[in-house]
Structures are given as structure tokens and as C-alpha cells.
Amino acid sequence: MEKVKPIKLVKDMKVSELVGQMKGAGFGARKIGRAVEIVEKMFNDSECRVFMGVAGAMVPAGMKQIIIDLIRAKKIDVLVTTGANLTHDLAEALGDKHYHCDTWDDEKFNDEGFYRMYNVLMKNDVYLKLESFVEENWEKFKECGNIQEFLRVVGELVSGGEDSILKACYENDVKLFCPGLADSGIGLMIWGRLAQGKEINIDAFDDMKEIIDFAWTSKKSGVIYIGGGLAKNFIQQSLQFSKGADYGVQITTDRVESGGSSGAPLEEGKSWGNLKKGTKDYVDVNCDATIALPLIFSGVLGKFKNEEVN
Amino acid sequence: MEKVKPIKLVKDMKVSELVGQMKGAGFGARKIGRAVEIVEKMFNDSECRVFMGVAGAMVPAGMKQIIIDLIRAKKIDVLVTTGANLTHDLAEALGDKHYHCDTWDDEKFNDEGFYRMYNVLMKNDVYLKLESFVEENWEKFKECGNIQEFLRVVGELVSGGEDSILKACYENDVKLFCPGLADSGIGLMIWGRLAQGKEINIDAFDDMKEIIDFAWTSKKSGVIYIGGGLAKNFIQQSLQFSKGADYGVQITTDRVESGGSSGAPLEEGKSWGNLKKGTKDYVDVNCDATIALPLIFSGVLGKFKNEEVN
Amino acid sequence: MEKVKPIKLVKDMKVSELVGQMKGAGFGARKIGRAVEIVEKMFNDSECRVFMGVAGAMVPAGMKQIIIDLIRAKKIDVLVTTGANLTHDLAEALGDKHYHCDTWDDEKFNDEGFYRMYNVLMKNDVYLKLESFVEENWEKFKECGNIQEFLRVVGELVSGGEDSILKACYENDVKLFCPGLADSGIGLMIWGRLAQGKEINIDAFDDMKEIIDFAWTSKKSGVIYIGGGLAKNFIQQSLQFSKGADYGVQITTDRVESGGSSGAPLEEGKSWGNLKKGTKDYVDVNCDATIALPLIFSGVLGKFKNEEVN
Amino acid sequence: MEKVKPIKLVKDMKVSELVGQMKGAGFGARKIGRAVEIVEKMFNDSECRVFMGVAGAMVPAGMKQIIIDLIRAKKIDVLVTTGANLTHDLAEALGDKHYHCDTWDDEKFNDEGFYRMYNVLMKNDVYLKLESFVEENWEKFKECGNIQEFLRVVGELVSGGEDSILKACYENDVKLFCPGLADSGIGLMIWGRLAQGKEINIDAFDDMKEIIDFAWTSKKSGVIYIGGGLAKNFIQQSLQFSKGADYGVQITTDRVESGGSSGAPLEEGKSWGNLKKGTKDYVDVNCDATIALPLIFSGVLGKFKNEEVN
């Protein structure tokens, strides 16, 4: 049996050393350490296609660059995220920012023109810029038949601006899906056009063909879930048409016992066939993603052969 | 100041008495009591339109009849839910069942043909019936231009069968939205047709018009959220175009601190304008919905003037 | 396999009917239903000694009468709780009250003389009454050699006043333990005397003899844990000297994954020997205790043969 | 207003750089960053006495060396912990180890002689060594009048062995308190002697004098809480006799809404007077301590003037 080794912190310690030591410790630390190992294995397996699901407000929380760098390093094949994340990503691509707030008064924020997401704020006039952007480029959007195409056009349009997930996916041919796009600021801008009688014809089901085909034809697959929701579930569903994921890392604070897909342990996927029978290369990290995500991927970068990430 | 009153249980106590007493107690009990008061106020306010969002696997967990009875009692104007809930609802409408499991072995369940959702199982051959259902009725589905229409057709088709949310919404003209329908068993069945070259033309953004119009024209509004995710967020987004909800009850186990929309307190909505400034009629109930939902609505039914529920 | 049955709420429904139906539902509802069954079994097994551990601020939250009624119904043999609960219990026995607060400003509460516990307040002058009480009765306390004796004297002293846990334990010969008494308002009052040069000689380890003897000589045993902490752990430790509990119900919101005793599932106790190998009569209810406690015990009272509770 | 800055991971990044960047991000990452700042401020304030409370099974989880190094660096003035942590610390001091387990079968572990704490195991024969240790040194323990003295004697006895919290506190004159010592393996060993008719006279309240005096005479104070329970509460109670803490960092996964002391935000302490009115130097980090603790203190060590830690 393997002994628990107490973590020994040293001055100027690297993150890669810390997460290496974490694997020798217990409880959640152990899981961070295993997540690093599993992600490395997944990334170094040339037959493995990586599906990443990102829920939660990860862009406002300052996590976008980590995802962007993974895309640029060619480590992600499919990215599924929420309309909210892409709206915030687009807002930043168009030059807007998010702001800190360590205490809050929501009625006052409303008076001052701020939307709050826990300890992060966004100015509500961001929507005006988004509206102009959608209006100006409507002719291009009109030709898109599904959400994936729409997002590719957006990515192309912002590829000259500040770095963004949309841009990185476009430039690196990463398949970007957002099944809940209607439920977001971008969706609202499209609705605004429709309400003025403009037309667009984006199919609600068309994207499924591509992600399911991609899952179906994967020799091996790995999943990385940041939060749950639609992003995770859309991947899980597609993988029912695969041989089942060989590797899995899930970061969530949702509870197992409340029975939803978001908090469900990866293990449960073995019953559904989206996690491969027999595999032990999966771990549920029960932690705030803004803490676990940098820790795990900084650890990965520290040992990483592929230099392209930075 | 109002004193805390210890709860006194008595033999043959009614649920309505219990939740009445809960309001006099502290912590979560107090919140259950306040939720009952707020729901009653919302239901008795004739100017108020009620928007209910239902995430999580509430149908497999046996919560559907509560939602159905609220619909039949004309207490809900808009219902937004997940594709998963509607898939399970349809499966039961077509005669299938869910099963208990108090311990689990996911590899074994897979061998035996069961999908697991925490302590509930579903047979995987359910999908065969769903497939036949979609195949047989394809001609009717083909004419639907948005998800809402599609669901109304499904509701009509199952209106002869076992009671279901789909049927109840159809029969009572409740607006039923499911922005993430692609991400579900029903979505898979539609994909299956598309993969065979069949055509359908369901727009991803069309439903927004109706829910936003409905929010926009509401004199007053109230929200009831069972879990978060797309279901909550789609309503929250629409209500940015209203005067802000006057009443709100949210049941969730998600954490505030992880910053996602699902765990966000209703209060945060005041910054976004989807909760009315100045209102005090809202409460976050931090509890497993399968416990809080029956408790709150049984309490409501106990005092309810409207007899139609039962 | 047993089918999930949707919960059907009816007007004037009894709590006992609701929890009966809950057993047929999924997720947490199922567990409430099982908890009721297990508690009934435990209470109706004449060979079984019942050990109840109560952490958290259950007295300020208005839960004391439920515990008192269980004691008066002779359903509890051993009660272990925190110094905080007994301090609040004593304060109420001496005539003080707790108060509701639905919003908070802690600096203001301090100015106004209130201590806050989430949504419950206590006046800080409560401590003055406690001080007088301890001072006036010092001669009696001086003769106590352990905490259990001390609490019995307190129980006798307050037996003329408002109903309390201390009084109920005294009057019904329930063994009341509080290993962390020093860590409480009562502890502070004793420290106040010691600081003035008074003497008392209460042994820190003496109570262990009695609880371990009691566990050791139990033919069968059952545990009911409301929260974790010292209260739970003190019982778990004693039961290592028993045959292992035959029945167990635990209500907690603490997480399993953080590895502490408070959130540990009862199952883990099988490795330690404090839960009997082979038993299936145990359940972890992941819920706010102020919601689950009244629900479970109201359900129990509804079917209960023993009429003494009320 | 301060902008959120996306975290940029780079190869061979130091932990101190990562946590520095975390402060610029949102949600929990921000809080890790603030915790590092607050701990540094607390440690660099020569007038400030630092009170650390450690609950949970931090020794089995491999966190002991971090605590030991803080003690050796003279950064901690008072340490309050659980009997469980000190039992595991003593077991390791006497040469025993803890072991990893990534899956579990508690009945099997019991057969094989292992106790489980989530994903960590301990051999149950550890208790035999503890028993011999207590038996052999009984003459020394008999002379102790309170728990603090008892622990100092233990610390002296193990000062020749493997590094331990007990040894470090002894060698560095750190005040070590354990109000719940009876509730632990060490407590059981003492009980074992008492059951054989041996005598010891350890007072249950005597330690309060020293910790309250120390709080009372502090010019300034800071608190660091790893988990809640008795360890946190014993410090909080003592600080009611101080001017209120100037600095505070709390790491917990417990919920605010369940109302217990463990999950209570530091802010609540302003009503009780144990957090100083007006101070902003406090933060609640909602995270598994085995992840947050190394991250925060590695960050601190990276900038730390005091070289003694390593």
C-alpha cells in the first residue's frame, strides 16, 4: 500500500512540484494530483480526442486564457460552453472588461449600471456594443445554418482583436459548440434583430450531427468538465455513441446527492456507457473551478513536452 | 422583534401546520415557511404571471405530479425545463417507469441495461420506444418551426396516455419552453431522423420572441426555480425585459461562492433588473428539491382557495 | 425492482402521509422516507439503546421541543450535544428568547447588543443572567466531579422553569454528555468563577467511563446524528466498544469529500466497527437539519404507538 | 474600479506567482489571493498574536508539515486542534503511517484491520502502540492538571522522534490547546488506564484561563481557521475577551445557511465582537483545506522574509 506523504512547502516552489506533492497527500489534494496525471495521460495519448465542457461564468472569473492556451497548444478537440461564457468572451474581445467587487449592494449596482456575478461586475452598456456588432455583421450571420457556423463567423470577425476563446477556436479549427446560445446576451442580440423583422435560420438540432459523428469516430476519448449543466451533458450524450471515454477529469462544487447531471460523479457514466468500463483514469475534483483549474493546468504545463502552449 | 418559536410536533399533524410552524423557527426551516407565504402571495395576486424553471432530474425523482397539479390548478403561466426532464416525462407518458436503487455498481447496471441517476434507474430500452414515437409522428413534427410548437404537438400526441407534464401543459395552454432540447433523449431521436436524411426546421432562437414578449407585457411577475441551469437562466434573461419579478422562490443546493448562475442568490438579480428593486418577497431555499418541493407545495395546497389542484 | 412513484399532494395531507410517499420518490426524498422507517425500527426494538448526537445551533433554530419530546417519550437513552446548544437551552430555561432576522448588518447588531447565528439573534445580556445563575448555585456545582453530574445539577435547578433539554434529561434519567462544555457560554461562566479564585474540580475524562460502559453493555444500538462535530464523534468513538450500531440516521450538510468526521457517511463506520457489518438499516440524509428533523420525526410521531411523546 | 485580469499560466511557474495572479481573478481564486495578502499582513505585524484552529483530519491528509513549518517559523502563537489530529500526529511520531485508498469497501477494510477516513487509511493496530506509550509514561501524565500540560509532556516525550505538531509546539513554546481531547484515540488510552483503576486529575476548564488571558492581553490578533468545530469556536469564544481580531482567514467547505459555527462567515463575528469592527482584512475561502492550505502558505513562503520556515 502506498503511504501518504506530508506536503513540504519550500521557498520558490513551482506549481508543478506542489501538485506533484499533492498526489501524495489525502482528500482533495490527492485528487488534484491525480487530475494532473490523468490530463497528462490524455494529452499525450495521440489516439485520444479531448472533449472539454465549460459551464459557470469562467470568462468573467478570469479563466479564459487557460482555456485559450490549451486550444493554442492543440490539446482540445471539442469545446462545449454556455452562451454566457461566449457573451462575456465576445464582450472582452470587443474591448470591454470585468471588475472586482469584494462587497455588494445589488440595488446600488443596478443604479450605477453594473451587473453582478458573485464578486465580479460587468457594465450593462456592454450590451450596446454587442448589439452594434450583431447589427453590423448581420449579413454574414444570416448565412449560418447552425450555431457552430455562427460561432465560427464570430470568431473570424474578432480574430483581429484581443485574445478570446472565440478567436482561438476559429484559428485552431477547434469544434466549438454552444447548444444554449439562445439563453445568453448573444441570443438576446439575435432576438433583437428578429423582433425587428430580420431573418435568420439557425437550426436547433443541426450541431448534433457533427459532435455525435466526432464521438462515434473517436478511437479513444477524454473529457474535461469545468462545472456541469448543458456543456457537460451535451458531451456526455454524444459519448454514448462512442466506445466510452478512456479518461475523465471533472471539477465541480455541485452535490452528488441532489441527483442532477451537474453533480453526478463520472463513475455514474459507466452505467450510461459514456465512461469506458474498466478504466480507472478518471477523477472528480470537488473544488471551485477558479482554484482547481489554474492549479491543475499549471501543473500540466510545468511538465509538458509540447512547448506550444506558451 | 419577532421571537423564534420552537416547533412542536403533534400526532396526525398536517403538512400545512408543520410549514406554518417552520416559519417561526430558524435557519432553513424559516425559509421553507417564508417560501410558502411567498408562493401563496404570488398565486393569489391576479396580476402576477408565474414563471417556473425546473432543472435537475425531477421527473425520475418522482416530482412530476406536483408540477402537473400546479399546471392543472392554473397556477403556472410559463414552464421552462430541461430536455432531460421532458424525455423522462415522455418515457413515462409512453408507459415506462423509473426504479429505485439504494446501492450501486455502474458497470453491472450497464450490463443489465440500466442507466443510473443517483438512486434512480431507467431501463435503456426506453430509447427504443422514444425512437418509434418520433418516427411514427415525424410528419407532424416536420411542420413545427420552433421548440415550443414541437412540444405542443408532443403534448397533444400523449394526451390520451398517463398523466405527464407535456400533456398538462398542452391541455392547459401553459407556455412550455425547453431551450436545450437538443441536449436530451428527445434531441437524440430527432438527430436519428436527421442522420437518415429526414428534414426538420426548428429554429434555435424563435422561442425567445414569445417568452420575452410575455415578460415584457407582464404587469407583475413571480419566479419559482427548482435548480438552476438553462431553465432558470432563460427566465432570468427574459425578465430583464420586464419590470423585474415581484416575487421569487428558489430551491437549490448549488453554492453561491462558485459564482455560477445556478447558485446565484435571487438578490443578485436586483443588479440585473430581473428582481424588482425594493421587493422583499423572495427567498433562497438551500435544500434538495425533492424534499423542499413537496413540503412547500403541500403547505400551499393546505391553505389554498383554488380547489382545482386536486 | 421497486418502481418510483410520483408524489401526489392532497389537501389537508398529514406529514406522515407525505413522508410515506417520499419513500417512493427518488434522491433526498427517498432518504427522508427511509430515515422514518429506520427510526421507527430503532424505536420499536426493545433491545436497542438509542444514542443521539446534536451539533449545530439547534436550540436557537427552534428545534429543542422535538428533542425534548423524544426524551419524554423515552426514545433516547444517551444525548451528546455541544456546549453552545446547552447554553442556549439554559438561557431559554431562564426566560430568555431568540429572535428572527432575515437580513443582517453585524456591526449594527453589535452596537445594539445582539449576537447573530445566521438568521437568528440572541441578546448579549443573556450572559448576565447565566452569570448570576452560576454564581448563585456555585456550592452545588462545586461538588460535581464530571460534566455529566454538573449537567444533572443544572437540569434539577431549572426543572421548575420553561421546558428545556436540560430539564427533560434530568427528569427522564437520560444520560446527557457534553465533552466540549468548556467551549461555550456555560464554560465561560465557570471560567469567570475560576478567574475569581473559586474552585471546582470537573474531570475532563471521567464521563468516558459511563458512555463507553453503556455502549459496551448494549445488546443492540442505534444512532441519530444531527450534524457532526464532537457530538457525533464522541458517540462513534464509544460505539467502537460495542457490537457496532444496528441502526443509523444521519442528517448533515457537510461534504463527504472534505474528509472530516462530520461529513463522513455512516458506511465509513463499518471500517471502524461502530456500524455493524451487514446492516442495511442506515441512511445519510443530506439536508439542513431544521428541515429534515421536523419532517422525519413528525412522520415518526404520526405512526407512533407510544403516546407519551405528546 | 479594479479590473479582473485573466490568469496566464507559464512554464515552471512558481506558486507565489500563481497566487499573485489569482488575486486578479474572480470567485474563489480572488479569495485565495486575498488570503495570501492577509496572512502576510498578519505575520508581518509584530503586535499581532496569531491564533490557528485546525479541525478535520489534517494529519492523515498529509497537511502536518505545513503547520509544523509555520510553528518553527514562529508564525503561530496559539494552536487549537482536535483530539483526532493529535492522535494521528502522535501515531506518526511513534513511527506509524497513513495509506492511500482511491476506492473503498468498508467491511473489507474492517476485516483487514484498517480504519478509513475518506481516501486515507490507518491500521487499527496503531492503537496498541498508543496504549503502550500512555502506559509507560503514566507517572508523568499523572502530574498534569490540565490538557495543555498533558500535551506539553507528550510533546517532550516525542521530541526525539519523527517531526510532529506535538514536538514542534513543545520545542517552540507554542500554546497548544485541545478542549476535546477526551474525544479521541488519546482520550481512549487515558480512559483505558482509568478503567484499570489508575488515577489522573485533568481539569476540564483549567485551560480556559490561559487562552482567555492571552486573548485579553493581545494588542492585536489574527485568526486562521482550517475547518470549524471546537477548534474554531474555542478561539472565537476567547476572542470575545479581546479587542476583536484584526485579521482573519477561514478555509471551510461547510455551508453558511445551515447556521452552525463551522460554516459561519467571519463577518458574523462582528456581531459577537470577536472580529474587530471596521476591519476589512478577512476572507472566507470556500475550499477543501487540503487544496487551499498548501496553495495559500506556499504563496506566503514564496515572499516570506523570515527564513526559518525552511
PDB file of C-alpha atoms in Angstrom, chain D residues 101-295:
ATOM      1  CA  CYS D 101      -7.148   4.286  -0.949  1.00  0.00           C
ATOM      2  CA  ASP D 102      -8.856   5.513  -4.100  1.00  0.00           C
ATOM      3  CA  THR D 103     -11.787   3.117  -3.886  1.00  0.00           C
ATOM      4  CA  TRP D 104     -13.328   1.553  -0.804  1.00  0.00           C
ATOM      5  CA  ASP D 105     -15.087  -1.398   0.750  1.00  0.00           C
ATOM      6  CA  ASP D 106     -15.527  -0.672   4.436  1.00  0.00           C
ATOM      7  CA  GLU D 107     -16.449  -4.176   5.507  1.00  0.00           C
ATOM      8  CA  LYS D 108     -13.310  -5.474   3.839  1.00  0.00           C
ATOM      9  CA  PHE D 109     -11.167  -2.780   5.428  1.00  0.00           C
ATOM     10  CA  ASN D 110     -12.512  -3.801   8.801  1.00  0.00           C
ATOM     11  CA  ASP D 111     -11.568  -7.425   8.119  1.00  0.00           C
ATOM     12  CA  GLU D 112      -8.083  -6.335   7.121  1.00  0.00           C
ATOM     13  CA  GLY D 113      -7.595  -4.065  10.112  1.00  0.00           C
ATOM     14  CA  PHE D 114      -7.905  -0.644   8.521  1.00  0.00           C
ATOM     15  CA  TYR D 115      -9.856   2.413   9.580  1.00  0.00           C
ATOM     16  CA  ARG D 116     -10.959   4.678   6.720  1.00  0.00           C
ATOM     17  CA  MET D 117     -11.121   8.474   6.568  1.00  0.00           C
ATOM     18  CA  TYR D 118     -12.452   9.199   3.050  1.00  0.00           C
ATOM     19  CA  ASN D 119      -9.476   8.269   0.798  1.00  0.00           C
ATOM     20  CA  VAL D 120      -6.955   7.669   3.601  1.00  0.00           C
ATOM     21  CA  LEU D 121      -6.457   4.581   5.768  1.00  0.00           C
ATOM     22  CA  MET D 122      -4.879   3.909   9.140  1.00  0.00           C
ATOM     23  CA  LYS D 123      -4.036   0.482  10.564  1.00  0.00           C
ATOM     24  CA  ASN D 124      -6.072  -0.265  13.652  1.00  0.00           C
ATOM     25  CA  ASP D 125      -3.056  -1.710  15.473  1.00  0.00           C
ATOM     26  CA  VAL D 126      -1.844   1.872  15.822  1.00  0.00           C
ATOM     27  CA  TYR D 127      -3.922   1.860  18.993  1.00  0.00           C
ATOM     28  CA  LEU D 128      -1.677  -0.789  20.563  1.00  0.00           C
ATOM     29  CA  LYS D 129       1.374   1.454  20.264  1.00  0.00           C
ATOM     30  CA  LEU D 130      -0.554   4.385  21.656  1.00  0.00           C
ATOM     31  CA  GLU D 131      -1.636   2.242  24.569  1.00  0.00           C
ATOM     32  CA  SER D 132       1.928   1.222  25.397  1.00  0.00           C
ATOM     33  CA  PHE D 133       3.047   4.822  25.107  1.00  0.00           C
ATOM     34  CA  VAL D 134       0.413   6.042  27.561  1.00  0.00           C
ATOM     35  CA  GLU D 135       1.029   3.139  29.931  1.00  0.00           C
ATOM     36  CA  GLU D 136       4.797   3.600  30.006  1.00  0.00           C
ATOM     37  CA  ASN D 137       4.570   7.314  30.678  1.00  0.00           C
ATOM     38  CA  TRP D 138       1.642   7.329  33.087  1.00  0.00           C
ATOM     39  CA  GLU D 139       3.698   8.616  36.002  1.00  0.00           C
ATOM     40  CA  LYS D 140       4.492  11.758  34.045  1.00  0.00           C
ATOM     41  CA  PHE D 141       0.917  12.259  32.838  1.00  0.00           C
ATOM     42  CA  LYS D 142      -0.450  11.851  36.358  1.00  0.00           C
ATOM     43  CA  GLU D 143       1.130  15.114  37.378  1.00  0.00           C
ATOM     44  CA  CYS D 144      -0.641  17.183  34.713  1.00  0.00           C
ATOM     45  CA  GLY D 145      -3.510  19.340  35.916  1.00  0.00           C
ATOM     46  CA  ASN D 146      -4.850  20.388  32.563  1.00  0.00           C
ATOM     47  CA  ILE D 147      -4.843  19.315  28.922  1.00  0.00           C
ATOM     48  CA  GLN D 148      -2.243  21.870  27.878  1.00  0.00           C
ATOM     49  CA  GLU D 149       0.252  20.459  30.395  1.00  0.00           C
ATOM     50  CA  PHE D 150      -0.553  16.939  29.304  1.00  0.00           C
ATOM     51  CA  LEU D 151       0.167  17.814  25.663  1.00  0.00           C
ATOM     52  CA  ARG D 152       3.417  19.528  26.601  1.00  0.00           C
ATOM     53  CA  VAL D 153       4.576  16.351  28.314  1.00  0.00           C
ATOM     54  CA  VAL D 154       3.616  14.316  25.251  1.00  0.00           C
ATOM     55  CA  GLY D 155       5.497  16.801  23.065  1.00  0.00           C
ATOM     56  CA  GLU D 156       8.602  16.444  25.196  1.00  0.00           C
ATOM     57  CA  LEU D 157       8.371  12.661  25.111  1.00  0.00           C
ATOM     58  CA  VAL D 158       8.212  12.519  21.309  1.00  0.00           C
ATOM     59  CA  SER D 159      10.765  15.226  20.717  1.00  0.00           C
ATOM     60  CA  GLY D 160      13.366  12.650  19.754  1.00  0.00           C
ATOM     61  CA  GLY D 161      11.176  11.075  17.089  1.00  0.00           C
ATOM     62  CA  GLU D 162       9.767  11.925  13.693  1.00  0.00           C
ATOM     63  CA  ASP D 163       8.691  15.510  13.270  1.00  0.00           C
ATOM     64  CA  SER D 164       5.250  16.227  14.662  1.00  0.00           C
ATOM     65  CA  ILE D 165       2.930  19.044  15.666  1.00  0.00           C
ATOM     66  CA  LEU D 166       3.247  17.963  19.287  1.00  0.00           C
ATOM     67  CA  LYS D 167       7.035  18.133  19.106  1.00  0.00           C
ATOM     68  CA  ALA D 168       7.099  21.451  17.244  1.00  0.00           C
ATOM     69  CA  CYS D 169       4.739  23.101  19.739  1.00  0.00           C
ATOM     70  CA  TYR D 170       6.818  21.802  22.632  1.00  0.00           C
ATOM     71  CA  GLU D 171      10.112  22.960  21.133  1.00  0.00           C
ATOM     72  CA  ASN D 172       8.779  26.381  20.167  1.00  0.00           C
ATOM     73  CA  ASP D 173       6.669  27.163  23.219  1.00  0.00           C
ATOM     74  CA  VAL D 174       3.522  27.405  21.135  1.00  0.00           C
ATOM     75  CA  LYS D 175       0.403  27.228  23.284  1.00  0.00           C
ATOM     76  CA  LEU D 176      -1.346  24.042  22.199  1.00  0.00           C
ATOM     77  CA  PHE D 177      -4.973  23.523  23.230  1.00  0.00           C
ATOM     78  CA  CYS D 178      -7.264  20.585  22.634  1.00  0.00           C
ATOM     79  CA  PRO D 179     -10.536  21.073  24.513  1.00  0.00           C
ATOM     80  CA  GLY D 180     -11.998  17.860  23.056  1.00  0.00           C
ATOM     81  CA  LEU D 181      -9.070  15.570  23.865  1.00  0.00           C
ATOM     82  CA  ALA D 182     -11.368  13.054  25.576  1.00  0.00           C
ATOM     83  CA  ASP D 183     -12.997  12.578  22.202  1.00  0.00           C
ATOM     84  CA  SER D 184     -10.014  10.867  20.536  1.00  0.00           C
ATOM     85  CA  GLY D 185      -7.713   7.884  20.490  1.00  0.00           C
ATOM     86  CA  ILE D 186      -5.517   9.576  23.103  1.00  0.00           C
ATOM     87  CA  GLY D 187      -8.640  10.060  25.229  1.00  0.00           C
ATOM     88  CA  LEU D 188      -9.408   6.365  24.864  1.00  0.00           C
ATOM     89  CA  MET D 189      -5.936   5.420  26.092  1.00  0.00           C
ATOM     90  CA  ILE D 190      -6.435   7.588  29.176  1.00  0.00           C
ATOM     91  CA  TRP D 191      -9.850   6.021  29.700  1.00  0.00           C
ATOM     92  CA  GLY D 192      -8.187   2.616  29.438  1.00  0.00           C
ATOM     93  CA  ARG D 193      -5.944   3.489  32.394  1.00  0.00           C
ATOM     94  CA  LEU D 194      -8.834   4.923  34.387  1.00  0.00           C
ATOM     95  CA  ALA D 195     -10.846   1.769  33.744  1.00  0.00           C
ATOM     96  CA  GLN D 196      -7.990  -0.163  35.365  1.00  0.00           C
ATOM     97  CA  GLY D 197      -8.253   1.985  38.473  1.00  0.00           C
ATOM     98  CA  LYS D 198      -5.369   4.342  37.712  1.00  0.00           C
ATOM     99  CA  GLU D 199      -5.833   7.967  38.606  1.00  0.00           C
ATOM    100  CA  ILE D 200      -5.322  11.228  36.804  1.00  0.00           C
ATOM    101  CA  ASN D 201      -6.704  14.658  37.519  1.00  0.00           C
ATOM    102  CA  ILE D 202      -7.034  16.724  34.379  1.00  0.00           C
ATOM    103  CA  ASP D 203      -9.407  19.618  34.775  1.00  0.00           C
ATOM    104  CA  ALA D 204     -11.953  20.259  32.033  1.00  0.00           C
ATOM    105  CA  PHE D 205     -11.960  24.060  32.416  1.00  0.00           C
ATOM    106  CA  ASP D 206      -8.463  24.956  33.516  1.00  0.00           C
ATOM    107  CA  ASP D 207      -7.101  25.686  30.024  1.00  0.00           C
ATOM    108  CA  MET D 208      -9.629  28.449  29.504  1.00  0.00           C
ATOM    109  CA  LYS D 209      -7.723  30.710  31.860  1.00  0.00           C
ATOM    110  CA  GLU D 210      -4.624  30.754  29.721  1.00  0.00           C
ATOM    111  CA  ILE D 211      -6.218  31.187  26.311  1.00  0.00           C
ATOM    112  CA  ILE D 212      -8.583  33.910  27.529  1.00  0.00           C
ATOM    113  CA  ASP D 213      -5.752  35.730  29.334  1.00  0.00           C
ATOM    114  CA  PHE D 214      -3.716  35.543  26.167  1.00  0.00           C
ATOM    115  CA  ALA D 215      -6.567  36.923  24.079  1.00  0.00           C
ATOM    116  CA  TRP D 216      -7.287  39.607  26.674  1.00  0.00           C
ATOM    117  CA  THR D 217      -3.696  40.868  26.700  1.00  0.00           C
ATOM    118  CA  SER D 218      -3.241  40.868  22.907  1.00  0.00           C
ATOM    119  CA  LYS D 219      -2.686  44.290  21.368  1.00  0.00           C
ATOM    120  CA  LYS D 220      -3.783  42.879  18.058  1.00  0.00           C
ATOM    121  CA  SER D 221      -4.800  39.439  16.904  1.00  0.00           C
ATOM    122  CA  GLY D 222      -5.290  37.349  13.787  1.00  0.00           C
ATOM    123  CA  VAL D 223      -7.113  34.090  13.224  1.00  0.00           C
ATOM    124  CA  ILE D 224      -6.531  31.262  10.764  1.00  0.00           C
ATOM    125  CA  TYR D 225      -9.231  28.608  10.722  1.00  0.00           C
ATOM    126  CA  ILE D 226      -8.809  25.314   8.914  1.00  0.00           C
ATOM    127  CA  GLY D 227     -12.338  23.921   9.217  1.00  0.00           C
ATOM    128  CA  GLY D 228     -14.651  24.772  12.075  1.00  0.00           C
ATOM    129  CA  GLY D 229     -15.878  22.756  15.043  1.00  0.00           C
ATOM    130  CA  LEU D 230     -14.494  23.031  18.540  1.00  0.00           C
ATOM    131  CA  ALA D 231     -11.120  24.309  17.327  1.00  0.00           C
ATOM    132  CA  LYS D 232     -12.574  27.412  15.720  1.00  0.00           C
ATOM    133  CA  ASN D 233     -15.202  28.012  18.353  1.00  0.00           C
ATOM    134  CA  PHE D 234     -12.763  27.815  21.262  1.00  0.00           C
ATOM    135  CA  ILE D 235     -10.718  30.610  19.692  1.00  0.00           C
ATOM    136  CA  GLN D 236     -13.775  32.648  18.721  1.00  0.00           C
ATOM    137  CA  GLN D 237     -15.011  32.446  22.295  1.00  0.00           C
ATOM    138  CA  SER D 238     -11.677  33.560  23.713  1.00  0.00           C
ATOM    139  CA  LEU D 239     -11.501  36.485  21.327  1.00  0.00           C
ATOM    140  CA  GLN D 240     -14.738  37.852  22.728  1.00  0.00           C
ATOM    141  CA  PHE D 241     -12.431  38.914  25.567  1.00  0.00           C
ATOM    142  CA  SER D 242     -10.061  40.670  23.152  1.00  0.00           C
ATOM    143  CA  LYS D 243     -10.450  43.813  21.097  1.00  0.00           C
ATOM    144  CA  GLY D 244     -11.641  41.581  18.248  1.00  0.00           C
ATOM    145  CA  ALA D 245      -9.397  40.039  15.614  1.00  0.00           C
ATOM    146  CA  ASP D 246      -7.727  42.448  13.203  1.00  0.00           C
ATOM    147  CA  TYR D 247      -7.088  39.776  10.584  1.00  0.00           C
ATOM    148  CA  GLY D 248      -8.884  36.593   9.634  1.00  0.00           C
ATOM    149  CA  VAL D 249      -8.626  33.779   7.128  1.00  0.00           C
ATOM    150  CA  GLN D 250     -11.031  30.870   7.183  1.00  0.00           C
ATOM    151  CA  ILE D 251     -10.919  27.788   4.968  1.00  0.00           C
ATOM    152  CA  THR D 252     -14.046  25.682   5.029  1.00  0.00           C
ATOM    153  CA  THR D 253     -16.431  23.653   2.896  1.00  0.00           C
ATOM    154  CA  ASP D 254     -19.269  23.989   5.399  1.00  0.00           C
ATOM    155  CA  ARG D 255     -22.369  25.873   4.378  1.00  0.00           C
ATOM    156  CA  VAL D 256     -23.339  29.253   5.720  1.00  0.00           C
ATOM    157  CA  GLU D 257     -27.050  28.504   5.538  1.00  0.00           C
ATOM    158  CA  SER D 258     -27.068  25.562   7.906  1.00  0.00           C
ATOM    159  CA  GLY D 259     -26.393  28.026  10.694  1.00  0.00           C
ATOM    160  CA  GLY D 260     -23.622  26.263  12.614  1.00  0.00           C
ATOM    161  CA  SER D 261     -20.457  27.887  13.913  1.00  0.00           C
ATOM    162  CA  SER D 262     -18.322  25.856  11.497  1.00  0.00           C
ATOM    163  CA  GLY D 263     -19.816  27.367   8.364  1.00  0.00           C
ATOM    164  CA  ALA D 264     -20.436  30.837   9.792  1.00  0.00           C
ATOM    165  CA  PRO D 265     -18.672  33.572   7.800  1.00  0.00           C
ATOM    166  CA  LEU D 266     -16.031  35.542   9.690  1.00  0.00           C
ATOM    167  CA  GLU D 267     -18.198  38.637   9.191  1.00  0.00           C
ATOM    168  CA  GLU D 268     -20.764  37.196  11.623  1.00  0.00           C
ATOM    169  CA  GLY D 269     -18.083  37.526  14.317  1.00  0.00           C
ATOM    170  CA  LYS D 270     -18.500  41.294  14.194  1.00  0.00           C
ATOM    171  CA  SER D 271     -21.805  40.913  15.999  1.00  0.00           C
ATOM    172  CA  TRP D 272     -20.117  38.812  18.696  1.00  0.00           C
ATOM    173  CA  GLY D 273     -17.159  41.127  18.979  1.00  0.00           C
ATOM    174  CA  ASN D 274     -14.543  38.578  18.017  1.00  0.00           C
ATOM    175  CA  LEU D 275     -13.834  40.280  14.685  1.00  0.00           C
ATOM    176  CA  LYS D 276     -12.911  43.938  15.007  1.00  0.00           C
ATOM    177  CA  LYS D 277     -15.424  46.457  13.783  1.00  0.00           C
ATOM    178  CA  GLY D 278     -14.220  48.233  10.666  1.00  0.00           C
ATOM    179  CA  THR D 279     -11.576  45.729   9.647  1.00  0.00           C
ATOM    180  CA  LYS D 280     -11.601  44.553   6.026  1.00  0.00           C
ATOM    181  CA  ASP D 281      -8.671  42.180   6.380  1.00  0.00           C
ATOM    182  CA  TYR D 282     -10.594  38.945   6.476  1.00  0.00           C
ATOM    183  CA  VAL D 283     -11.726  36.410   3.935  1.00  0.00           C
ATOM    184  CA  ASP D 284     -13.717  33.179   3.839  1.00  0.00           C
ATOM    185  CA  VAL D 285     -12.119  30.698   1.452  1.00  0.00           C
ATOM    186  CA  ASN D 286     -14.736  28.106   0.490  1.00  0.00           C
ATOM    187  CA  CYS D 287     -12.486  25.246  -0.479  1.00  0.00           C
ATOM    188  CA  ASP D 288     -11.206  21.848   0.558  1.00  0.00           C
ATOM    189  CA  ALA D 289      -8.445  22.672   3.060  1.00  0.00           C
ATOM    190  CA  THR D 290      -6.058  20.133   1.557  1.00  0.00           C
ATOM    191  CA  ILE D 291      -6.087  22.232  -1.617  1.00  0.00           C
ATOM    192  CA  ALA D 292      -6.263  25.749  -0.186  1.00  0.00           C
ATOM    193  CA  LEU D 293      -3.823  25.288   2.689  1.00  0.00           C
ATOM    194  CA  PRO D 294      -0.736  24.371   0.633  1.00  0.00           C
ATOM    195  CA  LEU D 295      -1.658  26.932  -2.004  1.00  0.00           C
TER     196      LEU D 295
END
